[in-house]
């Protein structure tokens, strides 16, 4: 299991850069602002280096980025819940650094996904709302109000009105042996970040612990070697 170490200086610089964009101190062109082409640490893309609490955030276009941000945001005593995401693999979550012993899984949200999410917000630090948890606009509004009240973070993979931050992956680039035909050691993402009415574009690098073995015919990646992991516990 890996842990993402945040560089406080990089986080501070990124926060200052975004503040300059919002206040007009830093010149920007209409639409998307390219901060620079240099890869940045994962946590630098978020205020305080972590997904917001008491708010909603959207992470779209990359399960790898979602899991990496959850691992970065999960504190030593924080619990995560994942609702309506049956295809979200715990092997990948463990490789990203998520503490599986503090994860609650609800792959199928049933006929009342809003009720399930609302109940989890009472005890979880972050609740991930997957594609199978279909919510109406009014339900999302009520859940956001509940998250604010409880100080919990909602993390959606689809649209969410009034999200504090939206991260959309617009491009993936893998590097490793044989130009991606063998073991991959790094994934570079181009991410459009929207927050406070400003959209800027980031380049982020995600490490792949132990390397990934790519099936070029299917475009899939899996761990090259099994690693020691904490077993999942069934929560009744």
mmCIF file of C-alpha atoms in Angstrom, residues 12-207:
data_model
loop_
_atom_site.group_PDB
_atom_site.id
_atom_site.type_symbol
_atom_site.label_atom_id
_atom_site.label_comp_id
_atom_site.label_asym_id
_atom_site.label_seq_id
_atom_site.Cartn_x
_atom_site.Cartn_y
_atom_site.Cartn_z
ATOM 1 C CA UNK A 12 0.796 26.675 -1.156
ATOM 2 C CA UNK A 13 2.023 27.743 -4.602
ATOM 3 C CA UNK A 14 -0.981 26.155 -6.297
ATOM 4 C CA UNK A 15 -3.395 27.846 -3.882
ATOM 5 C CA UNK A 16 -1.729 31.231 -4.482
ATOM 6 C CA UNK A 17 -1.858 30.696 -8.252
ATOM 7 C CA UNK A 18 -5.595 30.014 -8.139
ATOM 8 C CA UNK A 19 -6.190 33.053 -5.909
ATOM 9 C CA UNK A 20 -4.307 35.232 -8.405
ATOM 10 C CA UNK A 21 -6.488 33.926 -11.227
ATOM 11 C CA UNK A 22 -9.683 34.655 -9.307
ATOM 12 C CA UNK A 23 -8.651 38.184 -8.334
ATOM 13 C CA UNK A 24 -7.167 39.105 -11.721
ATOM 14 C CA UNK A 25 -3.609 39.546 -10.455
ATOM 15 C CA UNK A 26 -2.511 36.781 -12.804
ATOM 16 C CA UNK A 27 -3.559 37.373 -16.403
ATOM 17 C CA UNK A 28 -5.685 34.663 -17.993
ATOM 18 C CA UNK A 29 -7.275 33.992 -21.341
ATOM 19 C CA UNK A 30 -11.020 33.327 -21.628
ATOM 20 C CA UNK A 31 -12.057 29.742 -20.996
ATOM 21 C CA UNK A 32 -9.359 27.337 -19.878
ATOM 22 C CA UNK A 33 -6.141 28.541 -18.277
ATOM 23 C CA UNK A 34 -3.027 26.415 -18.774
ATOM 24 C CA UNK A 35 -0.976 26.898 -15.622
ATOM 25 C CA UNK A 36 2.084 25.222 -17.113
ATOM 26 C CA UNK A 37 3.118 21.912 -18.650
ATOM 27 C CA UNK A 38 5.155 20.637 -15.696
ATOM 28 C CA UNK A 39 3.608 17.673 -13.855
ATOM 29 C CA UNK A 40 2.356 18.610 -10.392
ATOM 30 C CA UNK A 41 1.980 16.593 -7.186
ATOM 31 C CA UNK A 42 -1.466 15.077 -6.837
ATOM 32 C CA UNK A 43 -2.517 17.043 -3.761
ATOM 33 C CA UNK A 44 -1.611 20.413 -5.277
ATOM 34 C CA UNK A 45 -4.723 20.394 -7.450
ATOM 35 C CA UNK A 46 -6.985 20.697 -4.383
ATOM 36 C CA UNK A 47 -7.280 23.415 -1.773
ATOM 37 C CA UNK A 48 -5.549 22.148 1.391
ATOM 38 C CA UNK A 49 -4.412 19.133 -0.644
ATOM 39 C CA UNK A 50 -7.582 17.129 0.061
ATOM 40 C CA UNK A 51 -11.095 16.680 -1.256
ATOM 41 C CA UNK A 52 -13.398 19.238 0.390
ATOM 42 C CA UNK A 53 -15.569 18.317 3.367
ATOM 43 C CA UNK A 54 -19.001 19.790 3.939
ATOM 44 C CA UNK A 55 -19.248 20.122 0.163
ATOM 45 C CA UNK A 56 -19.594 18.153 -3.068
ATOM 46 C CA UNK A 57 -16.835 17.488 -5.565
ATOM 47 C CA UNK A 58 -16.846 15.816 -8.975
ATOM 48 C CA UNK A 59 -14.067 13.557 -10.274
ATOM 49 C CA UNK A 60 -14.874 12.396 -13.812
ATOM 50 C CA UNK A 61 -13.031 10.496 -16.503
ATOM 51 C CA UNK A 62 -10.583 8.451 -14.442
ATOM 52 C CA UNK A 63 -11.122 5.870 -11.718
ATOM 53 C CA UNK A 64 -7.381 6.002 -11.018
ATOM 54 C CA UNK A 65 -7.571 9.710 -10.203
ATOM 55 C CA UNK A 66 -10.655 9.185 -8.034
ATOM 56 C CA UNK A 67 -8.970 6.471 -5.979
ATOM 57 C CA UNK A 68 -5.710 8.397 -5.689
ATOM 58 C CA UNK A 69 -7.549 11.478 -4.390
ATOM 59 C CA UNK A 70 -9.486 9.367 -1.896
ATOM 60 C CA UNK A 71 -6.222 7.886 -0.637
ATOM 61 C CA UNK A 72 -4.697 11.356 -0.356
ATOM 62 C CA UNK A 73 -7.742 12.690 1.508
ATOM 63 C CA UNK A 74 -8.348 9.760 3.864
ATOM 64 C CA UNK A 75 -6.914 10.544 7.270
ATOM 65 C CA UNK A 76 -5.741 7.984 9.815
ATOM 66 C CA UNK A 77 -9.232 7.600 11.282
ATOM 67 C CA UNK A 78 -11.454 8.565 8.345
ATOM 68 C CA UNK A 79 -14.034 6.177 6.913
ATOM 69 C CA UNK A 80 -15.052 6.146 3.250
ATOM 70 C CA UNK A 81 -18.250 4.802 1.715
ATOM 71 C CA UNK A 82 -18.754 3.897 -1.929
ATOM 72 C CA UNK A 83 -22.351 3.726 -3.133
ATOM 73 C CA UNK A 84 -23.620 2.579 -6.516
ATOM 74 C CA UNK A 85 -20.192 1.762 -7.947
ATOM 75 C CA UNK A 86 -20.197 -2.029 -8.500
ATOM 76 C CA UNK A 87 -17.252 -1.891 -10.912
ATOM 77 C CA UNK A 88 -14.965 -0.014 -8.523
ATOM 78 C CA UNK A 89 -12.257 -2.551 -7.684
ATOM 79 C CA UNK A 90 -10.822 -2.835 -4.188
ATOM 80 C CA UNK A 91 -7.571 -4.205 -5.585
ATOM 81 C CA UNK A 92 -7.089 -0.929 -7.434
ATOM 82 C CA UNK A 93 -8.142 1.012 -4.326
ATOM 83 C CA UNK A 94 -5.527 -0.773 -2.228
ATOM 84 C CA UNK A 95 -2.853 -0.100 -4.855
ATOM 85 C CA UNK A 96 -3.809 3.595 -4.774
ATOM 86 C CA UNK A 97 -3.301 3.687 -1.014
ATOM 87 C CA UNK A 98 -6.877 3.567 0.301
ATOM 88 C CA UNK A 99 -7.121 1.963 3.761
ATOM 89 C CA UNK A 100 -9.553 -0.848 3.000
ATOM 90 C CA UNK A 101 -10.232 -1.603 6.660
ATOM 91 C CA UNK A 102 -12.061 1.747 6.782
ATOM 92 C CA UNK A 103 -14.152 1.395 3.623
ATOM 93 C CA UNK A 104 -17.871 0.609 3.492
ATOM 94 C CA UNK A 105 -19.185 -0.773 0.199
ATOM 95 C CA UNK A 106 -22.763 -0.510 -1.049
ATOM 96 C CA UNK A 107 -22.426 -1.666 -4.674
ATOM 97 C CA UNK A 108 -26.198 -1.595 -5.300
ATOM 98 C CA UNK A 109 -28.076 1.351 -3.838
ATOM 99 C CA UNK A 110 -31.516 -0.238 -4.357
ATOM 100 C CA UNK A 111 -34.708 1.736 -4.819
ATOM 101 C CA UNK A 112 -33.727 4.564 -2.463
ATOM 102 C CA UNK A 113 -30.172 5.666 -3.272
ATOM 103 C CA UNK A 114 -30.765 9.097 -1.732
ATOM 104 C CA UNK A 115 -31.740 7.483 1.576
ATOM 105 C CA UNK A 116 -28.634 5.291 1.524
ATOM 106 C CA UNK A 117 -26.319 8.227 0.818
ATOM 107 C CA UNK A 118 -28.031 10.358 3.488
ATOM 108 C CA UNK A 119 -27.564 7.653 6.129
ATOM 109 C CA UNK A 120 -23.885 7.221 5.265
ATOM 110 C CA UNK A 121 -23.237 10.958 5.478
ATOM 111 C CA UNK A 122 -24.028 10.740 9.198
ATOM 112 C CA UNK A 123 -20.970 8.583 9.918
ATOM 113 C CA UNK A 124 -18.565 8.729 6.994
ATOM 114 C CA UNK A 125 -15.911 11.319 6.214
ATOM 115 C CA UNK A 126 -16.412 10.886 2.453
ATOM 116 C CA UNK A 127 -19.223 9.257 0.500
ATOM 117 C CA UNK A 128 -18.549 8.368 -3.131
ATOM 118 C CA UNK A 129 -21.663 8.449 -5.314
ATOM 119 C CA UNK A 130 -21.183 6.078 -8.240
ATOM 120 C CA UNK A 131 -22.977 5.887 -11.602
ATOM 121 C CA UNK A 132 -25.595 3.381 -10.392
ATOM 122 C CA UNK A 133 -26.810 5.708 -7.615
ATOM 123 C CA UNK A 134 -29.194 7.758 -9.729
ATOM 124 C CA UNK A 135 -30.362 10.906 -7.992
ATOM 125 C CA UNK A 136 -32.728 13.694 -8.972
ATOM 126 C CA UNK A 137 -31.730 17.348 -8.848
ATOM 127 C CA UNK A 138 -33.783 17.902 -5.684
ATOM 128 C CA UNK A 139 -32.217 14.841 -4.026
ATOM 129 C CA UNK A 140 -28.722 16.083 -4.808
ATOM 130 C CA UNK A 141 -29.655 19.461 -3.341
ATOM 131 C CA UNK A 142 -30.903 17.886 -0.120
ATOM 132 C CA UNK A 143 -27.857 15.632 0.167
ATOM 133 C CA UNK A 144 -25.515 18.584 -0.305
ATOM 134 C CA UNK A 145 -27.299 20.412 2.533
ATOM 135 C CA UNK A 146 -26.888 17.314 4.711
ATOM 136 C CA UNK A 147 -23.187 17.050 3.848
ATOM 137 C CA UNK A 148 -22.690 20.672 4.869
ATOM 138 C CA UNK A 149 -24.490 20.059 8.139
ATOM 139 C CA UNK A 150 -22.496 16.905 8.939
ATOM 140 C CA UNK A 151 -19.153 18.167 7.645
ATOM 141 C CA UNK A 152 -18.832 15.180 5.310
ATOM 142 C CA UNK A 153 -17.608 15.206 1.732
ATOM 143 C CA UNK A 154 -19.684 14.061 -1.241
ATOM 144 C CA UNK A 155 -17.611 12.773 -4.162
ATOM 145 C CA UNK A 156 -19.510 12.187 -7.412
ATOM 146 C CA UNK A 157 -18.389 10.693 -10.704
ATOM 147 C CA UNK A 158 -21.148 12.504 -12.583
ATOM 148 C CA UNK A 159 -22.710 15.963 -12.621
ATOM 149 C CA UNK A 160 -23.482 17.623 -9.307
ATOM 150 C CA UNK A 161 -24.920 21.113 -9.029
ATOM 151 C CA UNK A 162 -23.010 23.548 -6.809
ATOM 152 C CA UNK A 163 -19.968 21.283 -6.605
ATOM 153 C CA UNK A 164 -17.084 23.069 -4.899
ATOM 154 C CA UNK A 165 -14.606 21.613 -7.387
ATOM 155 C CA UNK A 166 -14.920 19.669 -10.638
ATOM 156 C CA UNK A 167 -12.032 17.606 -11.992
ATOM 157 C CA UNK A 168 -12.398 16.166 -15.491
ATOM 158 C CA UNK A 169 -9.661 14.067 -17.046
ATOM 159 C CA UNK A 170 -9.307 15.013 -20.699
ATOM 160 C CA UNK A 171 -6.254 12.904 -21.581
ATOM 161 C CA UNK A 172 -4.274 9.914 -20.277
ATOM 162 C CA UNK A 173 -0.665 9.152 -21.114
ATOM 163 C CA UNK A 174 1.092 6.044 -19.821
ATOM 164 C CA UNK A 175 4.841 5.538 -19.713
ATOM 165 C CA UNK A 176 6.896 2.419 -19.136
ATOM 166 C CA UNK A 177 8.503 -0.495 -20.896
ATOM 167 C CA UNK A 178 7.909 -0.859 -24.652
ATOM 168 C CA UNK A 179 5.919 2.377 -24.911
ATOM 169 C CA UNK A 180 3.040 0.931 -22.937
ATOM 170 C CA UNK A 181 3.256 -2.649 -24.215
ATOM 171 C CA UNK A 182 4.658 -4.080 -20.987
ATOM 172 C CA UNK A 183 5.024 -2.840 -17.436
ATOM 173 C CA UNK A 184 3.762 0.673 -16.809
ATOM 174 C CA UNK A 185 5.425 2.785 -14.149
ATOM 175 C CA UNK A 186 3.601 6.093 -14.445
ATOM 176 C CA UNK A 187 0.328 7.588 -15.641
ATOM 177 C CA UNK A 188 0.227 11.239 -16.650
ATOM 178 C CA UNK A 189 -3.174 12.918 -16.692
ATOM 179 C CA UNK A 190 -4.335 16.180 -18.210
ATOM 180 C CA UNK A 191 -7.059 17.453 -15.884
ATOM 181 C CA UNK A 192 -9.450 20.378 -16.297
ATOM 182 C CA UNK A 193 -10.177 21.804 -12.854
ATOM 183 C CA UNK A 194 -13.139 24.111 -12.285
ATOM 184 C CA UNK A 195 -13.547 25.938 -8.984
ATOM 185 C CA UNK A 196 -14.688 29.430 -7.945
ATOM 186 C CA UNK A 197 -15.806 30.096 -11.519
ATOM 187 C CA UNK A 198 -12.329 29.518 -12.982
ATOM 188 C CA UNK A 199 -11.260 26.566 -15.137
ATOM 189 C CA UNK A 200 -7.577 25.756 -15.361
ATOM 190 C CA UNK A 201 -5.722 22.811 -16.841
ATOM 191 C CA UNK A 202 -3.284 20.679 -14.884
ATOM 192 C CA UNK A 203 -0.835 17.900 -15.635
ATOM 193 C CA UNK A 204 -0.742 15.315 -12.851
ATOM 194 C CA UNK A 205 1.412 12.232 -12.448
ATOM 195 C CA UNK A 206 0.050 9.087 -10.816
ATOM 196 C CA UNK A 207 2.610 6.451 -9.768
#
